[in-house]
Amino acid sequence: FHDPCQIARRGGVVEAPRVVLNALGAQVHEMKDNRGMNWCCGGGGGVISIHRADAIRYKAFQIKMRQVEDTGAEMLITSCSNCRLSFDDSQAHFHWDKTAHSLLEAVADNLDDTPAKPVAPTAIVNPYREAPAP
C-alpha cells in the first residue's frame, strides 16, 4: 500500500486503509518507509501537471519504484487519484510492470450485489476519530 502524502502526513489517515485491505482479505506488504514516513510518488500536489518538474519527479519516482519492488507485492494500491496519475505516467516512462490500483476500486470489486436484508438503524461509530474534548 502506498501512503499518499496528503492523506497520510497531512490528514493523518494511515491505519484505516490497512484495516480495509485486511477486511478484503489482502495481505499488505509494507514498504520500508511507510505511513507518515513514506516517500512521495513524485506527483504530490499536482506536480505531475508541471512538466518542467518532470526530471525531479521521475527521480523521486525511482525511489518509490525501488520501495515497491522491495516488498515483493503483486499489486500496488493507493487511495489518492494524484498518486494514481503519477504511477500511471511513471509506469509508461520507465516501462515498469506494476500498475497502481485504487483502494476504492478494490472495495467496489469486492462488494456483494445481493440485496441486503433491512436492519434497524444504528449509530455508526468511527474508531479512528478522536473523542470530543469534555
Coordinates of C-alpha atoms in Angstrom, one line a residue:
F1 CA 0.0 0.0 0.0
H2 CA 1.3 3.5 -0.9
D3 CA 0.5 6.1 1.7
P4 CA -0.3 9.3 -0.1
C5 CA 1.4 12.5 1.3
Q6 CA -1.8 14.5 1.6
I7 CA -3.8 11.6 3.2
A8 CA -1.1 10.2 5.5
R9 CA 1.1 13.1 6.5
R10 CA -1.4 16.0 6.2
G11 CA -4.5 14.1 7.1
G12 CA -3.1 11.5 9.5
V13 CA -5.0 8.6 7.9
V14 CA -2.6 5.7 7.9
E15 CA -4.3 2.7 9.6
A16 CA -7.8 2.9 8.1
P17 CA -6.7 1.8 4.6
R18 CA -4.9 -1.1 6.1
V19 CA -8.0 -2.1 8.0
V20 CA -10.0 -2.0 4.8
L21 CA -7.4 -4.1 2.9
N22 CA -7.2 -6.7 5.6
A23 CA -11.0 -6.8 5.7
L24 CA -10.9 -7.6 1.9
G25 CA -8.5 -10.5 2.7
A26 CA -5.5 -8.7 1.2
Q27 CA -2.0 -9.3 2.6
V28 CA -0.5 -5.9 3.0
H29 CA 3.2 -5.8 2.2
E30 CA 4.7 -2.7 3.9
M31 CA 7.3 -0.6 2.3
K32 CA 10.5 0.0 4.2
D33 CA 9.3 3.6 4.9
N34 CA 5.6 3.7 5.3
R35 CA 2.7 5.6 6.9
G36 CA 3.9 9.1 7.8
M37 CA 7.5 8.4 6.7
N38 CA 6.6 7.2 3.3
W39 CA 8.3 8.6 0.2
C40 CA 6.2 10.7 -2.2
C41 CA 5.3 9.1 -5.5
G42 CA 6.7 12.2 -7.2
G43 CA 3.3 13.6 -8.3
G44 CA 2.1 15.1 -5.0
G45 CA 0.2 18.4 -5.0
G46 CA -0.5 18.1 -8.7
V47 CA 3.2 18.3 -9.6
I48 CA 2.5 15.9 -12.4
S49 CA 1.0 18.8 -14.4
I50 CA 4.2 20.9 -14.1
H51 CA 6.3 19.5 -17.0
R52 CA 9.4 21.5 -16.1
A53 CA 9.5 19.4 -12.9
D54 CA 9.5 16.0 -14.8
A55 CA 13.2 15.3 -14.2
I56 CA 13.0 15.7 -10.4
R57 CA 9.6 13.9 -10.3
Y58 CA 10.9 10.9 -12.2
K59 CA 14.0 10.9 -9.8
A60 CA 11.6 10.7 -6.8
F61 CA 9.6 8.0 -8.5
Q62 CA 12.7 5.9 -9.0
I63 CA 12.9 5.7 -5.2
K64 CA 9.2 4.8 -5.0
M65 CA 9.7 2.1 -7.6
R66 CA 12.5 0.5 -5.6
Q67 CA 10.4 0.6 -2.5
V68 CA 7.5 -1.2 -4.2
E69 CA 9.8 -3.7 -5.8
D70 CA 11.5 -4.5 -2.5
T71 CA 8.1 -5.5 -1.0
G72 CA 7.6 -8.4 -3.5
A73 CA 3.9 -7.4 -3.7
E74 CA 1.9 -8.4 -6.7
M75 CA -0.3 -5.4 -6.6
L76 CA 0.1 -1.7 -5.7
I77 CA -2.8 0.0 -4.1
T78 CA -3.2 3.7 -3.2
S79 CA -6.1 5.9 -2.1
C80 CA -5.1 9.1 -4.0
S81 CA -6.0 9.9 -7.5
N82 CA -3.0 12.2 -7.9
C83 CA -0.7 9.3 -6.9
R84 CA -2.5 7.1 -9.4
L85 CA -1.8 9.6 -12.2
S86 CA 1.8 9.8 -11.2
F87 CA 2.1 6.0 -11.0
D88 CA 0.5 5.6 -14.4
D89 CA 2.7 8.3 -16.1
S90 CA 5.9 6.9 -14.5
Q91 CA 4.9 3.3 -15.4
A92 CA 4.8 4.4 -19.0
H93 CA 8.0 6.4 -18.7
F94 CA 10.0 3.6 -17.1
H95 CA 8.2 0.7 -18.8
W96 CA 7.5 -0.5 -15.3
D97 CA 5.5 -3.7 -15.0
K98 CA 3.5 -2.6 -11.9
T99 CA 0.1 -0.9 -12.2
A100 CA -1.4 1.2 -9.4
H101 CA -4.9 0.3 -8.3
S102 CA -7.4 2.4 -6.3
L103 CA -8.4 1.4 -2.8
L104 CA -11.9 2.5 -3.7
E105 CA -11.9 0.2 -6.8
A106 CA -10.6 -2.7 -4.6
V107 CA -13.6 -2.2 -2.3
A108 CA -16.0 -1.9 -5.2
D109 CA -14.7 -5.1 -6.8
N110 CA -15.5 -6.9 -3.5
L111 CA -19.0 -5.7 -2.9
D112 CA -21.7 -8.3 -2.7
D113 CA -24.5 -7.2 -5.0
T114 CA -27.2 -9.4 -3.4
P115 CA -29.9 -7.3 -1.8
A116 CA -29.3 -6.7 1.9
K117 CA -31.9 -7.6 4.5
P118 CA -33.4 -4.5 6.1
V119 CA -32.0 -3.8 9.6
A120 CA -32.9 -1.3 12.3
P121 CA -30.9 1.9 12.1
T122 CA -27.9 2.1 14.4
A123 CA -25.4 4.7 15.3
I124 CA -22.1 4.3 13.4
V125 CA -19.0 4.9 15.4
N126 CA -15.8 5.8 13.7
P127 CA -13.0 4.2 15.7
Y128 CA -10.4 6.4 14.0
R129 CA -11.9 9.7 15.1
E130 CA -10.8 11.3 18.3
A131 CA -13.4 11.7 21.0
P132 CA -14.6 15.3 21.5
A133 CA -12.9 17.1 24.3
P134 CA -15.0 17.2 27.5

